[in-house]
Each structure stands twice: as C-alpha cells, then as structure tokens.
PDB file of C-alpha atoms in Angstrom:
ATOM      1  CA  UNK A   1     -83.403 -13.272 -94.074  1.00 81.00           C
ATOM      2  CA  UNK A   2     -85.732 -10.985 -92.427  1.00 86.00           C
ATOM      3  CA  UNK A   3     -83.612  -7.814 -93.216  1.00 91.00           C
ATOM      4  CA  UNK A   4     -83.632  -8.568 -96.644  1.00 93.00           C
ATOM      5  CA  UNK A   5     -87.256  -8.737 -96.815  1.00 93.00           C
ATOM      6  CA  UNK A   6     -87.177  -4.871 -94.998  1.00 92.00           C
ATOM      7  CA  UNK A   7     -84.481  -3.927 -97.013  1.00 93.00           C
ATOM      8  CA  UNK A   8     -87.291  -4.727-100.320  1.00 94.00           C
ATOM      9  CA  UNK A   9     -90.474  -3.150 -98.552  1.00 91.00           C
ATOM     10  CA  UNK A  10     -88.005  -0.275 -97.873  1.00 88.00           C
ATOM     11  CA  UNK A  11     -86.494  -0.298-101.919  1.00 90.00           C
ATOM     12  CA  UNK A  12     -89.828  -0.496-102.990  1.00 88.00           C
ATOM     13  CA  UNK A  13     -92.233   0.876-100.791  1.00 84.00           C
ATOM     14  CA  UNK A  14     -94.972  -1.339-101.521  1.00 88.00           C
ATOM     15  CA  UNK A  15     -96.242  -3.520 -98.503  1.00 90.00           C
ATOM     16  CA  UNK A  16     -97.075  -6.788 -98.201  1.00 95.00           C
ATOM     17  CA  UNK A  17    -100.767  -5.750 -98.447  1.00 93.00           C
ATOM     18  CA  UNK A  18    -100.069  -4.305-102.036  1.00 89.00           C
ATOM     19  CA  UNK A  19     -97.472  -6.978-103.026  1.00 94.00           C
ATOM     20  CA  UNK A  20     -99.993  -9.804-102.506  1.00 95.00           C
ATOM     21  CA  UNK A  21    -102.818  -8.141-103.811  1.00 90.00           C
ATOM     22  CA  UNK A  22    -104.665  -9.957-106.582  1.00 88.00           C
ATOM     23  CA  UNK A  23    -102.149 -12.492-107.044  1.00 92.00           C
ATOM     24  CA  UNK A  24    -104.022 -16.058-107.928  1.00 92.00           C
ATOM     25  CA  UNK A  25    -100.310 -18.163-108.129  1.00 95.00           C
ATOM     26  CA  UNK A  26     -99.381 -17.973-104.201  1.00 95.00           C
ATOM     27  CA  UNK A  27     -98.302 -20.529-102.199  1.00 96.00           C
ATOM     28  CA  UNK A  28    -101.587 -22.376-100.206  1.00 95.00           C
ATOM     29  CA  UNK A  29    -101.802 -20.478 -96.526  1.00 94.00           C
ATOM     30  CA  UNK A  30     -99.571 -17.375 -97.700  1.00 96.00           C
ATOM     31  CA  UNK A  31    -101.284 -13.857 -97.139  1.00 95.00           C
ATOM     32  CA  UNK A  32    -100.068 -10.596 -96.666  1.00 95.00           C
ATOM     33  CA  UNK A  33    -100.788 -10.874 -92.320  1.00 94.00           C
ATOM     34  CA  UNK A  34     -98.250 -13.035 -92.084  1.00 94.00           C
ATOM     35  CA  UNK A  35     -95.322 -11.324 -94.156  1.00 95.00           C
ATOM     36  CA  UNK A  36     -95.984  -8.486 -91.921  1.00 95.00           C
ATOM     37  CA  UNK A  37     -95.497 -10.596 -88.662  1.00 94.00           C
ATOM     38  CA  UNK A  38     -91.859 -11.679 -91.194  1.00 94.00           C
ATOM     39  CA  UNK A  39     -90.799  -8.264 -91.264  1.00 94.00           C
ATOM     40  CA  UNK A  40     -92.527  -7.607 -87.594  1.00 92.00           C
ATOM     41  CA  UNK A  41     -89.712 -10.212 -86.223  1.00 87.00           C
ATOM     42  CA  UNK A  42     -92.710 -12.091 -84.577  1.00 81.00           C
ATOM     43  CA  UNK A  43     -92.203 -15.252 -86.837  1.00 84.00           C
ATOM     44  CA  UNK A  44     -89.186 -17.997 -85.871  1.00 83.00           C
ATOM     45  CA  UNK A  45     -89.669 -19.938 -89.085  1.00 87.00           C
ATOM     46  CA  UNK A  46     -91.217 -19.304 -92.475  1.00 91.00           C
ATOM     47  CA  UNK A  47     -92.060 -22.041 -94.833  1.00 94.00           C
ATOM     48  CA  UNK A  48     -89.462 -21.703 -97.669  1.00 94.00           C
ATOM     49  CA  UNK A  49     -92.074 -21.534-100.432  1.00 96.00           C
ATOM     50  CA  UNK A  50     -93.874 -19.230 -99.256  1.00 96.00           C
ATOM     51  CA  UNK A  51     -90.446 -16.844 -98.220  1.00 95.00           C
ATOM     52  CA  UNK A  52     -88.923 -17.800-102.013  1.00 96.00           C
ATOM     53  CA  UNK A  53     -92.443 -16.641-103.435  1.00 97.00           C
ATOM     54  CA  UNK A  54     -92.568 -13.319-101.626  1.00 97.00           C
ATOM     55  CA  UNK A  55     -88.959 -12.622-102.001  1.00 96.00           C
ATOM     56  CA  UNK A  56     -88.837 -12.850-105.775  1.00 96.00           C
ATOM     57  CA  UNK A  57     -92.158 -10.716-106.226  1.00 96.00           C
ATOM     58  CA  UNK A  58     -90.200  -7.943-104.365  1.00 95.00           C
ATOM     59  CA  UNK A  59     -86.940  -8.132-106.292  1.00 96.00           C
ATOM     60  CA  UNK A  60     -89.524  -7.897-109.414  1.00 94.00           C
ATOM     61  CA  UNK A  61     -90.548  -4.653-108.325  1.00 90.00           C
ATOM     62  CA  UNK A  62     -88.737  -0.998-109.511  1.00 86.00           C
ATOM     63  CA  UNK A  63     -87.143   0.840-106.970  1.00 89.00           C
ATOM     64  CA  UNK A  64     -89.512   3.336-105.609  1.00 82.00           C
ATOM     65  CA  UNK A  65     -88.122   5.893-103.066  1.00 85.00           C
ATOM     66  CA  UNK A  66     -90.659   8.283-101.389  1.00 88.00           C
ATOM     67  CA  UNK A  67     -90.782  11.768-101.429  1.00 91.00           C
ATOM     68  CA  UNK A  68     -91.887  13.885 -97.947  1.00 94.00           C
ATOM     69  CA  UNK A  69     -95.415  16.248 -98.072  1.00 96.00           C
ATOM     70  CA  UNK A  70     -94.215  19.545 -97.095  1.00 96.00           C
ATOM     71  CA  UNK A  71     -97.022  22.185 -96.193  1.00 96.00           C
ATOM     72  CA  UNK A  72     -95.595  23.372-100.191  1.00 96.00           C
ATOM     73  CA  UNK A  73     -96.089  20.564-101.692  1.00 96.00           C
ATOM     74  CA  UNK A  74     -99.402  20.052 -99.958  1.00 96.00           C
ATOM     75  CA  UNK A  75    -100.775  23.393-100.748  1.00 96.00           C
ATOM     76  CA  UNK A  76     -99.466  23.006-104.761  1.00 95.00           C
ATOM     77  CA  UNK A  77    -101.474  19.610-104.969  1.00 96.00           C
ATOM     78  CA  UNK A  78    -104.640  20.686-103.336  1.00 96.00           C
ATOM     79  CA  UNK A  79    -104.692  23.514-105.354  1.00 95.00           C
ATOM     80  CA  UNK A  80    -104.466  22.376-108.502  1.00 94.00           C
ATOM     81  CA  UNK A  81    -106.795  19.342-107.427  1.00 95.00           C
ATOM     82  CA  UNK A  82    -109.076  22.061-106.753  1.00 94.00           C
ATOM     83  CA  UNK A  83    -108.770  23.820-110.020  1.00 94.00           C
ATOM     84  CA  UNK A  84    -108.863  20.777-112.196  1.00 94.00           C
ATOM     85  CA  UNK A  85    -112.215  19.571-110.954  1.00 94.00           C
ATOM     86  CA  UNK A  86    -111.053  16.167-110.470  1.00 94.00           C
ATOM     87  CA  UNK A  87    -111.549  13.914-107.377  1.00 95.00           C
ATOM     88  CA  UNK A  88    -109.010  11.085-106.639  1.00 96.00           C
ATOM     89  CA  UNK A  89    -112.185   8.444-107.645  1.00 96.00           C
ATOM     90  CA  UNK A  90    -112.583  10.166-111.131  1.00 95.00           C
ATOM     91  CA  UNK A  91    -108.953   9.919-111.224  1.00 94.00           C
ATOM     92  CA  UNK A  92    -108.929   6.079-110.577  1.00 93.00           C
ATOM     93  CA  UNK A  93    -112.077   5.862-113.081  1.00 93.00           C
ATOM     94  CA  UNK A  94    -110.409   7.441-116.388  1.00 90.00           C
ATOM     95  CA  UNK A  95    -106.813   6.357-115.583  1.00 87.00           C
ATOM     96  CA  UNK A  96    -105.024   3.926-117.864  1.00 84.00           C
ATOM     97  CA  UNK A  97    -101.868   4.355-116.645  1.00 87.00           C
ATOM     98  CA  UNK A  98    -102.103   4.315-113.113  1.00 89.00           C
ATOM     99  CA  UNK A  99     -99.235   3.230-110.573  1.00 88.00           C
ATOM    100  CA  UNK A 100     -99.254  -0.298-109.174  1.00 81.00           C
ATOM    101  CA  UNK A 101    -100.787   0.429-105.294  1.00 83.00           C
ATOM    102  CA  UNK A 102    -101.938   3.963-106.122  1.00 90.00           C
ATOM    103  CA  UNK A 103    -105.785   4.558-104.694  1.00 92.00           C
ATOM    104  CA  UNK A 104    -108.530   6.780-104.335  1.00 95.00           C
ATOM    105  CA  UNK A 105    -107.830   6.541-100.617  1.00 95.00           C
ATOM    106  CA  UNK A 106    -104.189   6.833-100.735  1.00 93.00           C
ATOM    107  CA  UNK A 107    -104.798   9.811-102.511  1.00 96.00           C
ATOM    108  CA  UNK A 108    -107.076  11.345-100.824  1.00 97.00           C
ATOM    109  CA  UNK A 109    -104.739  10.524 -97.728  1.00 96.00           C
ATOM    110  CA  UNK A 110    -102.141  12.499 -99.440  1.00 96.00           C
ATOM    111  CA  UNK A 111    -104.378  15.392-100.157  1.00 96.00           C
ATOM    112  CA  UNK A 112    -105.893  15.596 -96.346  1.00 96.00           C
ATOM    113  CA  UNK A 113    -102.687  16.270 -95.035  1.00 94.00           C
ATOM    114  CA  UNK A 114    -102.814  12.634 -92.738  1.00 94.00           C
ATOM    115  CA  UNK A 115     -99.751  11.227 -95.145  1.00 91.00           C
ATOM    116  CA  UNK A 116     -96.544  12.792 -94.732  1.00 92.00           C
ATOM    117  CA  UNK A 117     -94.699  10.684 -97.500  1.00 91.00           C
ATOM    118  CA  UNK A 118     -95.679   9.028-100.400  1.00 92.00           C
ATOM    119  CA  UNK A 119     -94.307   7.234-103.228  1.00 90.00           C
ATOM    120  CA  UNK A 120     -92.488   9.410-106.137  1.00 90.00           C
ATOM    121  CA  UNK A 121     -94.302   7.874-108.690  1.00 90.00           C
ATOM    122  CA  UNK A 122     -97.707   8.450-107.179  1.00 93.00           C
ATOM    123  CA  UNK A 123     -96.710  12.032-105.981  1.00 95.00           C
ATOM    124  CA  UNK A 124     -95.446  12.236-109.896  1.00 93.00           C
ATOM    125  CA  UNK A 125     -98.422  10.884-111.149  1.00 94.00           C
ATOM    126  CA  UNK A 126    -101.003  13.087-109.190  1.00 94.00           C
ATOM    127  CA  UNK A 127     -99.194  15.926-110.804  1.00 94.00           C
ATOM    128  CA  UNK A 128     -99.421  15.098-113.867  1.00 93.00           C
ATOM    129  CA  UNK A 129    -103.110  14.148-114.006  1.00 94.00           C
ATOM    130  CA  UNK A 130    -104.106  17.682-112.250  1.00 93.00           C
ATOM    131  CA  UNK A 131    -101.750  19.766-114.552  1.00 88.00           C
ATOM    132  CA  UNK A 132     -98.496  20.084-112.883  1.00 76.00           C
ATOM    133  CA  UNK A 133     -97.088  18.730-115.650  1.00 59.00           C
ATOM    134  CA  UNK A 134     -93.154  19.021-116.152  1.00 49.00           C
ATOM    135  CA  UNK A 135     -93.017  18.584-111.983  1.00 48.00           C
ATOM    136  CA  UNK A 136     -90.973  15.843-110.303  1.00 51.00           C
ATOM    137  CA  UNK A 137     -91.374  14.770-106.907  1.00 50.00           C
ATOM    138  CA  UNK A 138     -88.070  15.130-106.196  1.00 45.00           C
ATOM    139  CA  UNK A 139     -88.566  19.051-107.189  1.00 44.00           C
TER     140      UNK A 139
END
C-alpha cells in the first residue's frame, strides 16, 4: 500500500503538501502531516477513507518527471531572469497559466542554486515566461 503511494509522489512529484493544498472535500482529520508519516513508514494503519481519498487525487495527477539543475542550466535561467526584468513574484502575479505547485519560492529556490531538481513543467515553464522559448527541460 505504502509503495504505491511512493511510487505516485515519485510519478508525479507533487507532495502531500501540494496534493492537499486547497482541497475543501477531504476526509475529517486528513492533512498532508500525516500522508508524509504514510510514505515515512511511521504509520501501522491508515483509515481507508482517508488512504482511498489521497490515492485517487494522485492517480488524477499527469506524470511529471524532474529534470536535474546543472551549473548550465542554472547559469541559462538566471541569465535570462536577469535580462527579462522579471522576478519569480511578478511571475506568479501576471501568470494565467501557471503549473499546479509552482511558487515564487520554489522558484526562487531554483534560481539560488539551493534546488538541484525540479519539475519539467516548472523548469519548462520558467523558460518560457523569461524568453527561452522553444527550450525543453529535457534539452
């Protein structure tokens, strides 16, 4: 049971944090703490609702597979961050399209060198929005 849970955070990349998020239909006494103590192993039983609900939000979710930050890939985005004039909160402020669980902070995570992977779509996104258009994550 467990490993499928990990097997979805892993398939999607989105945590339980960003999985729960702003959800107003979950099961009474379900929060994201305690799906990470699921997939921590510390749990011996989970209430089936709440393990049901959880479950079939992550099979909802697209595949997502991360990409690494190379010093290359670094470099390219905070360049052309630079050059564009944009900061990851004007970003968030005139997006419409943005990713599901992509932030100001993550971004600015991504850009200070502290992340070392990230999620293709967001690393696709960024690009796009600072003019590396035609780039994929993947390069």
């Amino acid at each position: 049971m467990i490993e499928t849970l990990r097997n979805e955070r892993e398939r999607t990349s989105i945590g339980p944090q960003a999985l729960l998020k702003g959800r107003d239909d979950m099961p009474e006494g379900l929060n994201a703490a305690m799906v990470t103590h699921w997939l921590g192993g510390r749990v011996k039983s989970v209430e089936k609702d709440h393990f049901a609900y959880v479950l079939k939000l992550w099979f909802a979710e697209p595949t997502n597979p991360t990409v690494q930050i190379d010093a290359a890939l670094l470099d390219e985005l905070r360049d052309s961050m630079k050059a564009s004039g944009l900061t990851p909160e004007i970003i968030i402020r005139m997006s419409r399209d943005l990713p599901s669980g992509l932030t100001a902070g993550k971004m600015k995570s991504i850009l200070s060198g502290t992340t070392r992977s990230a999620r293709s779509d967001h690393i696709d996104y960024l690009k796009r929005v600072i003019g590396l258009s035609g780039s994929d994550a993947s390069r």
